[in-house]
Amino acid sequence: MSPSREEQALHQLQSQQSKLLDKIDELRAIGVGGLVELPQVIVCGNQSSGKSSVLEAISRVRFPAKSNVCTRFATEVILRRSPQPKIKVSIEPGESRTNEAERQKLREFAPQAFSSDGDLPKLIEQAKECMGISNEDTVNSGFSDDVLKVAISGPDKPELTLVDLPGLYYSTSRDQGAKGIEIVRGLTEKYMKNTRTIILAVISAKTDYHLQEVLNMAERFDSKRERTLGIITQPDILEADSEEEGNYLQFMRNEKIHLRLGWHALRNRSFETRDISDDARDEREKTFFEQGRWASLSRDYVGVESLRRRLSTVLLQHVRRNLPSLIADIQDQIADRQRRLAKLGPARSTLQQQRGFLLDISSSFERITSQALNGMYADEFFGEFGDDTQDSQDFRRLRAVIRELNECFADAMNTRGSRRIVRELLSHFYDLDQEKKKMYMEDWSPEYITREALEKEIGEQARKNRGIELPGSANQLLVGNLFRDQSKPWEGIARLHLLNTWESVKYFVYLLLRHLTDEPTYTLLVGTVLAPQLERMKDGLLNKLGELTAYTKRGHPLPIGKSFLSKIQVARTNRQIAALRKGLGLSRSFFGLKDGSRSFDADDLERAASELRSSSDQFAAAEIIDQMQAYYDTSIVTFVDNIATLAIENCLLGPLERIFTSQTVNNMDDQQIRELAEELPHVQHDRQRLDQELNKLQAGLDTFNIFSTESSSLQRPPMFAKPKPASAHPSLFQGLDPIALRKKLEPQSKCRYPDPCKIIVCANLSNSTLDSYNK
C-alpha cells in the first residue's frame, strides 16, 4: 500500500526537522547552550505523575522505573529516525565542572552503542557513578548540572529532543531528604527560565491537580502560557461520569486553564500491564479513548501516536519562530566577545608585541581625546546620537561638559560673587530654594545690605582712615579694602569649579582608558602613568588659582581703559538724579516721560538743590562705593575669563592632550613596558576562553543562517523607490506582502478571496505595472 499524503508530509517534516534538531544538539554539545538560550522541550512534573511513562510512550524505550534514579541531574533524550535501532549513552559536563580532568573523564564515558533497551538501566547507573552521584540524600551525595544524554534511533522514532527533569516531591524519606527537594526544584526552574523552552507539564489524574505544583511553576516563567503544553496521564483512574473526570475533560478542552499549545491525554501502563508490548500498550490506549466521554475529544489530542506528531510539529514551529531572535542573540554575543577580545588585544609574549600593544592604546587615546576636546564626537566611544542609556554618556563628550561647567561657574559668580548684596542694585530678589538647586549654589546664604547702611559704614571707615586727601575725596585704600571684602567668595567658588572640572576630566580619562583596554592593563596604566600626571595637573590648576587671586587679595585697584570711568560717571549721574527726584517729589518714571510736563517754582528748585548737597564724608563714602562697584564689575568678568582660559584651558585641557601619547610609550624603557603590557596568566586564559566561545557562537550563527535562508521566502517587495506624495496606494510601502497588498487594493465584491493566478502575477509585477493594473 502506498503511503498516504499525510504520512508523506510527516516524513518530509521529520526529515527537515532532523537536520535542524541535529544541528541544535551539536551546538548544545559544544557549549553554545551555555552562551545563548537554545530551543528545547522539557518534561517535568511530580514524582509518580507518569512522567517516565510519557517518555517511554514517546521513545518506545523502557527507562529505569525507580523513582529515585535520576533525582539529581537532567536526562536529555535524543530521538531520531534511522533504519536500524541503536541506543547510545554519554555525559555532557555541566558549567560547574571547572576541573578539566573531571570534564575529560565525563566526555570519555562512551560505552559501546547497543540495540536493545534492556541494558539501559545498567548504563545509566554506570553514568551516575561516573558523575559521582549516589542515590542517598547525604551531604556528600553531590549534585551535578551534568546532563546524561541518551540518543535513541530507530525506524519508529519521531524526530524529537526531550530533556527529562527529576520529579518534584515534597515529603522526605530515607532515600529522599529535604536537600533533594530544593535541588530538584532549582533544576526545574533553571530549565523553565529559558524563554525558548517548551514545557511539557505532566499532571496525573490520580492526584488532585491543586496539589501538583508544576503548573504554578510553569506559569511563573511562562506568564502568557505561550510555551506550555499540558499532559494529563492516568485518565483511566477516574470513575466514568464523575465530577473529577469532568474537571479533567475541561482541561482537555482548554477551558479550565487555557494554554496556547493546549492539552494532551495519555493512558499509562498499569502495574498489571507493565510487561506488555508497546503495540499492545498503544492499542489499549486507543480503545480507552474511544469510550465514554473521552470519545468526544479530537483524536489529535489523545494518545501517544498523535502526541508524537503534535510534538514534532510544535517543536519545529517553535524553532522556526525563534530562529530570528536566536540569530540576533548569537550576533549580540559574538559582538560582545569581539569587543572583549579587542580590549585584550593580540597576544603579547615578546617585548615588541608589548610595546606595539601600548602604542595602539596610546594612539587611540590621543585621537579620541583630541576629538573630545574639539567637540568632534566621531568615534564610537561617544555613543550614538540621542543615546541616553548610559549615565556616563555626558562625561564622554568632554568639551560639552567643560562648557556647561563654565556657564554654571559664571552664573554662580554673578549671583553669589559679592559677599554682601546691595539691595538697590538688584532688579529682583532671588528665590533661594530655586537658586540652591543650581551648581555651586548649594551652601549659599545671601547677605543683603541697603545702600544707605553701606554708605554709613563706609563713612565711619573714611573718618577713621583719613589721610592727606582733600575734603570730599576718597581714600583709595578704602576702595581696595571694600573690593577685597566684596570679592572674598571668588576664590572658594573658583576652587570648587576647578576641582569639579578636574574630576570631570579624570572621569573622562578613566572612561576612555576602560573603553580601550582590559581591566589589568587599565589598572596598571592608571596607577603608574595617568593618575600621577592627573595629580600634577590638579596642582597646576590650584597654583594658577592662587596666582589669579593673589592680586585681588593684596594689590591696589588699577583699572585700565575707559570702561571704569564710564561706569563711575553713570553711577554718579544715577545717584544725583535719584537725589533730585527725591527733592522734587517725583516718581521714578517721571524723567522717562516724553510728552509730559510739570512746572516748578523757585522753592521747589531750592529744596531739590538741598538734596544734592551732602557732607564731605557722605560724598566720599558714596564715591568709594561707586568706584568699588565699577572696579568690581570690570574685574569679575576678567576673573571668570581667566579661570576658563588661563587655568582650565592652559593648565588642564592643554596637558590632557599630551598625558598619554605614542611619544609617552616610546620614552618608556623595556622594564616599564614589560610591567605595563606583559600578559598575566588569567588574561591568557580569558583570551583562550573568549576565542573558544567566539568559535562556538560563529558555528551556531553559520548553522542557523543556513536554515534561516532555507525557510525564508519573498514575503514582501523591496522598497526601491520613495512613494509618491499623492499615491493612491501607500500600503505598498508599509511592509505588506504581495498577497496582502492585492487584498487591500481589490475592490469589494461577492468573492471573498482573490484569484490565485492574479496573486502570482501581482507578486512579480513592477511598480509601474502594478499601478496600471490596479487602475
PDB file of C-alpha atoms in Angstrom, residues 32-194:
ATOM      1  CA  VAL A  32      26.670  27.106  22.787  1.00  0.00           C
ATOM      2  CA  GLY A  33      23.729  26.380  25.085  1.00  0.00           C
ATOM      3  CA  GLY A  34      25.714  27.926  27.918  1.00  0.00           C
ATOM      4  CA  LEU A  35      26.109  31.156  25.940  1.00  0.00           C
ATOM      5  CA  VAL A  36      22.651  31.616  24.412  1.00  0.00           C
ATOM      6  CA  GLU A  37      19.283  30.030  25.093  1.00  0.00           C
ATOM      7  CA  LEU A  38      18.670  27.216  22.613  1.00  0.00           C
ATOM      8  CA  PRO A  39      15.191  25.813  21.832  1.00  0.00           C
ATOM      9  CA  GLN A  40      14.353  22.623  23.740  1.00  0.00           C
ATOM     10  CA  VAL A  41      11.476  20.574  25.168  1.00  0.00           C
ATOM     11  CA  ILE A  42      11.493  19.667  28.844  1.00  0.00           C
ATOM     12  CA  VAL A  43       9.352  17.051  30.583  1.00  0.00           C
ATOM     13  CA  CYS A  44       8.550  17.962  34.186  1.00  0.00           C
ATOM     14  CA  GLY A  45       6.048  17.046  36.849  1.00  0.00           C
ATOM     15  CA  ASN A  46       5.625  15.465  40.240  1.00  0.00           C
ATOM     16  CA  GLN A  47       7.055  12.098  41.077  1.00  0.00           C
ATOM     17  CA  SER A  48       4.548   9.358  40.247  1.00  0.00           C
ATOM     18  CA  SER A  49       2.777  11.691  37.817  1.00  0.00           C
ATOM     19  CA  GLY A  50       3.514   9.279  34.970  1.00  0.00           C
ATOM     20  CA  LYS A  51       6.360  11.417  33.638  1.00  0.00           C
ATOM     21  CA  SER A  52       8.576   8.426  32.852  1.00  0.00           C
ATOM     22  CA  SER A  53       5.632   6.700  31.169  1.00  0.00           C
ATOM     23  CA  VAL A  54       5.233   9.699  28.866  1.00  0.00           C
ATOM     24  CA  LEU A  55       8.896   9.439  27.937  1.00  0.00           C
ATOM     25  CA  GLU A  56       8.608   5.695  27.354  1.00  0.00           C
ATOM     26  CA  ALA A  57       5.484   6.071  25.238  1.00  0.00           C
ATOM     27  CA  ILE A  58       7.112   8.682  23.010  1.00  0.00           C
ATOM     28  CA  SER A  59      10.501   6.953  22.698  1.00  0.00           C
ATOM     29  CA  ARG A  60       9.289   3.302  22.957  1.00  0.00           C
ATOM     30  CA  VAL A  61      12.265   2.640  25.217  1.00  0.00           C
ATOM     31  CA  ARG A  62      11.926   1.422  28.807  1.00  0.00           C
ATOM     32  CA  PHE A  63      13.651   3.688  31.297  1.00  0.00           C
ATOM     33  CA  PRO A  64      14.533   2.614  34.865  1.00  0.00           C
ATOM     34  CA  ALA A  65      11.377   2.511  36.925  1.00  0.00           C
ATOM     35  CA  LYS A  66      12.834   3.514  40.307  1.00  0.00           C
ATOM     36  CA  SER A  67      11.526   6.875  41.395  1.00  0.00           C
ATOM     37  CA  ASN A  68      14.892   7.976  42.741  1.00  0.00           C
ATOM     38  CA  VAL A  69      17.068   7.009  39.782  1.00  0.00           C
ATOM     39  CA  CYS A  70      17.573  10.467  38.330  1.00  0.00           C
ATOM     40  CA  THR A  71      16.776  12.830  41.169  1.00  0.00           C
ATOM     41  CA  ARG A  72      19.975  14.836  40.835  1.00  0.00           C
ATOM     42  CA  PHE A  73      20.543  15.506  37.128  1.00  0.00           C
ATOM     43  CA  ALA A  74      18.729  16.044  33.842  1.00  0.00           C
ATOM     44  CA  THR A  75      18.456  13.387  31.151  1.00  0.00           C
ATOM     45  CA  GLU A  76      18.453  14.523  27.534  1.00  0.00           C
ATOM     46  CA  VAL A  77      16.625  12.019  25.334  1.00  0.00           C
ATOM     47  CA  ILE A  78      17.505  12.405  21.655  1.00  0.00           C
ATOM     48  CA  LEU A  79      15.057  10.590  19.346  1.00  0.00           C
ATOM     49  CA  ARG A  80      15.942  10.211  15.657  1.00  0.00           C
ATOM     50  CA  ARG A  81      14.569   8.133  12.802  1.00  0.00           C
ATOM     51  CA  SER A  82      17.011   5.604  11.283  1.00  0.00           C
ATOM     52  CA  PRO A  83      16.753   2.202   9.528  1.00  0.00           C
ATOM     53  CA  GLN A  84      18.462   0.329  12.369  1.00  0.00           C
ATOM     54  CA  PRO A  85      17.673   0.661  16.105  1.00  0.00           C
ATOM     55  CA  LYS A  86      20.535   1.988  18.220  1.00  0.00           C
ATOM     56  CA  ILE A  87      20.936   3.434  21.719  1.00  0.00           C
ATOM     57  CA  LYS A  88      23.948   5.421  22.900  1.00  0.00           C
ATOM     58  CA  VAL A  89      24.622   6.926  26.331  1.00  0.00           C
ATOM     59  CA  SER A  90      27.029   9.786  27.028  1.00  0.00           C
ATOM     60  CA  ILE A  91      27.585  12.587  29.533  1.00  0.00           C
ATOM     61  CA  GLU A  92      27.789  16.312  28.829  1.00  0.00           C
ATOM     62  CA  PRO A  93      29.800  18.065  31.591  1.00  0.00           C
ATOM     63  CA  GLY A  94      27.996  20.951  33.262  1.00  0.00           C
ATOM     64  CA  GLU A  95      29.225  24.514  33.644  1.00  0.00           C
ATOM     65  CA  SER A  96      30.123  23.961  37.296  1.00  0.00           C
ATOM     66  CA  ARG A  97      32.746  21.379  36.314  1.00  0.00           C
ATOM     67  CA  THR A  98      35.811  23.609  36.188  1.00  0.00           C
ATOM     68  CA  ASN A  99      38.380  20.829  36.632  1.00  0.00           C
ATOM     69  CA  GLU A 100      39.491  19.878  33.140  1.00  0.00           C
ATOM     70  CA  ALA A 101      40.491  16.361  34.206  1.00  0.00           C
ATOM     71  CA  GLU A 102      36.981  15.714  35.537  1.00  0.00           C
ATOM     72  CA  ARG A 103      35.418  17.134  32.373  1.00  0.00           C
ATOM     73  CA  GLN A 104      37.601  14.902  30.234  1.00  0.00           C
ATOM     74  CA  LYS A 105      36.664  11.857  32.313  1.00  0.00           C
ATOM     75  CA  LEU A 106      32.961  12.551  31.717  1.00  0.00           C
ATOM     76  CA  ARG A 107      33.487  13.115  27.993  1.00  0.00           C
ATOM     77  CA  GLU A 108      35.278   9.785  27.745  1.00  0.00           C
ATOM     78  CA  PHE A 109      32.275   7.958  29.189  1.00  0.00           C
ATOM     79  CA  ALA A 110      31.087   6.464  25.921  1.00  0.00           C
ATOM     80  CA  PRO A 111      30.070   2.806  26.254  1.00  0.00           C
ATOM     81  CA  GLN A 112      29.529   0.856  23.096  1.00  0.00           C
ATOM     82  CA  ALA A 113      26.201   1.546  21.392  1.00  0.00           C
ATOM     83  CA  PHE A 114      23.579  -1.208  21.666  1.00  0.00           C
ATOM     84  CA  SER A 115      20.277  -2.013  20.028  1.00  0.00           C
ATOM     85  CA  SER A 116      18.299  -3.393  22.977  1.00  0.00           C
ATOM     86  CA  ASP A 117      16.958  -1.203  25.742  1.00  0.00           C
ATOM     87  CA  GLY A 118      17.481  -3.963  28.300  1.00  0.00           C
ATOM     88  CA  ASP A 119      20.947  -2.656  29.162  1.00  0.00           C
ATOM     89  CA  LEU A 120      19.820   0.960  29.554  1.00  0.00           C
ATOM     90  CA  PRO A 121      19.225   0.872  33.356  1.00  0.00           C
ATOM     91  CA  LYS A 122      22.668  -0.609  33.896  1.00  0.00           C
ATOM     92  CA  LEU A 123      24.354   2.027  31.719  1.00  0.00           C
ATOM     93  CA  ILE A 124      22.502   4.829  33.485  1.00  0.00           C
ATOM     94  CA  GLU A 125      23.789   3.522  36.829  1.00  0.00           C
ATOM     95  CA  GLN A 126      27.325   3.500  35.420  1.00  0.00           C
ATOM     96  CA  ALA A 127      26.886   7.067  34.229  1.00  0.00           C
ATOM     97  CA  LYS A 128      25.745   8.119  37.705  1.00  0.00           C
ATOM     98  CA  GLU A 129      28.830   6.599  39.252  1.00  0.00           C
ATOM     99  CA  CYS A 130      30.990   8.401  36.706  1.00  0.00           C
ATOM    100  CA  MET A 131      29.333  11.705  37.701  1.00  0.00           C
ATOM    101  CA  GLY A 132      29.917  10.909  41.377  1.00  0.00           C
ATOM    102  CA  ILE A 133      26.242  10.776  42.261  1.00  0.00           C
ATOM    103  CA  SER A 134      24.649   8.364  44.697  1.00  0.00           C
ATOM    104  CA  ASN A 135      21.001   7.677  45.455  1.00  0.00           C
ATOM    105  CA  GLU A 136      21.232   8.599  49.133  1.00  0.00           C
ATOM    106  CA  ASP A 137      20.353  12.139  50.129  1.00  0.00           C
ATOM    107  CA  THR A 138      23.511  12.888  52.072  1.00  0.00           C
ATOM    108  CA  VAL A 139      25.818  15.871  52.270  1.00  0.00           C
ATOM    109  CA  ASN A 140      28.414  14.072  50.167  1.00  0.00           C
ATOM    110  CA  SER A 141      25.999  12.557  47.684  1.00  0.00           C
ATOM    111  CA  GLY A 142      26.561  15.638  45.490  1.00  0.00           C
ATOM    112  CA  PHE A 143      24.500  17.470  42.913  1.00  0.00           C
ATOM    113  CA  SER A 144      25.556  17.794  39.325  1.00  0.00           C
ATOM    114  CA  ASP A 145      24.489  20.025  36.472  1.00  0.00           C
ATOM    115  CA  ASP A 146      25.949  17.404  34.157  1.00  0.00           C
ATOM    116  CA  VAL A 147      23.478  16.118  31.581  1.00  0.00           C
ATOM    117  CA  LEU A 148      23.005  12.423  30.848  1.00  0.00           C
ATOM    118  CA  LYS A 149      22.416  12.110  27.103  1.00  0.00           C
ATOM    119  CA  VAL A 150      20.538   9.088  25.774  1.00  0.00           C
ATOM    120  CA  ALA A 151      20.492   9.019  21.959  1.00  0.00           C
ATOM    121  CA  ILE A 152      17.826   6.603  20.660  1.00  0.00           C
ATOM    122  CA  SER A 153      17.329   5.947  16.963  1.00  0.00           C
ATOM    123  CA  GLY A 154      15.117   3.537  15.057  1.00  0.00           C
ATOM    124  CA  PRO A 155      12.583   3.269  12.248  1.00  0.00           C
ATOM    125  CA  ASP A 156       9.645   4.042  14.560  1.00  0.00           C
ATOM    126  CA  LYS A 157      11.181   7.005  16.407  1.00  0.00           C
ATOM    127  CA  PRO A 158       9.924  10.568  15.991  1.00  0.00           C
ATOM    128  CA  GLU A 159      12.309  13.491  15.413  1.00  0.00           C
ATOM    129  CA  LEU A 160      12.432  14.933  18.919  1.00  0.00           C
ATOM    130  CA  THR A 161      14.843  16.000  21.634  1.00  0.00           C
ATOM    131  CA  LEU A 162      13.398  15.942  25.146  1.00  0.00           C
ATOM    132  CA  VAL A 163      15.012  16.877  28.454  1.00  0.00           C
ATOM    133  CA  ASP A 164      13.622  14.721  31.242  1.00  0.00           C
ATOM    134  CA  LEU A 165      13.879  16.518  34.580  1.00  0.00           C
ATOM    135  CA  PRO A 166      13.787  14.917  38.031  1.00  0.00           C
ATOM    136  CA  GLY A 167      10.307  14.547  39.503  1.00  0.00           C
ATOM    137  CA  LEU A 168       9.194  17.147  42.039  1.00  0.00           C
ATOM    138  CA  TYR A 169       8.475  15.844  45.528  1.00  0.00           C
ATOM    139  CA  TYR A 170       7.521  17.432  48.840  1.00  0.00           C
ATOM    140  CA  SER A 171       7.835  14.887  51.654  1.00  0.00           C
ATOM    141  CA  THR A 172      11.070  13.336  52.828  1.00  0.00           C
ATOM    142  CA  SER A 173      12.045   9.725  53.316  1.00  0.00           C
ATOM    143  CA  ARG A 174      15.163   7.664  53.888  1.00  0.00           C
ATOM    144  CA  ASP A 175      16.066   7.896  50.200  1.00  0.00           C
ATOM    145  CA  GLN A 176      14.789  11.410  49.538  1.00  0.00           C
ATOM    146  CA  GLY A 177      15.691  14.131  52.013  1.00  0.00           C
ATOM    147  CA  ALA A 178      14.985  17.837  52.312  1.00  0.00           C
ATOM    148  CA  LYS A 179      18.125  18.720  50.378  1.00  0.00           C
ATOM    149  CA  GLY A 180      16.866  16.880  47.314  1.00  0.00           C
ATOM    150  CA  ILE A 181      13.607  18.880  47.321  1.00  0.00           C
ATOM    151  CA  GLU A 182      15.488  22.119  46.729  1.00  0.00           C
ATOM    152  CA  ILE A 183      17.864  20.506  44.242  1.00  0.00           C
ATOM    153  CA  VAL A 184      15.042  19.235  42.034  1.00  0.00           C
ATOM    154  CA  ARG A 185      13.109  22.499  42.259  1.00  0.00           C
ATOM    155  CA  GLY A 186      16.200  24.549  41.376  1.00  0.00           C
ATOM    156  CA  LEU A 187      16.993  22.346  38.395  1.00  0.00           C
ATOM    157  CA  THR A 188      13.412  22.547  37.095  1.00  0.00           C
ATOM    158  CA  GLU A 189      13.309  26.332  37.445  1.00  0.00           C
ATOM    159  CA  LYS A 190      16.644  26.651  35.664  1.00  0.00           C
ATOM    160  CA  TYR A 191      15.269  24.915  32.563  1.00  0.00           C
ATOM    161  CA  MET A 192      11.869  26.656  32.709  1.00  0.00           C
ATOM    162  CA  LYS A 193      13.597  30.048  32.828  1.00  0.00           C
ATOM    163  CA  ASN A 194      14.893  29.561  29.292  1.00  0.00           C
TER     164      ASN A 194
END
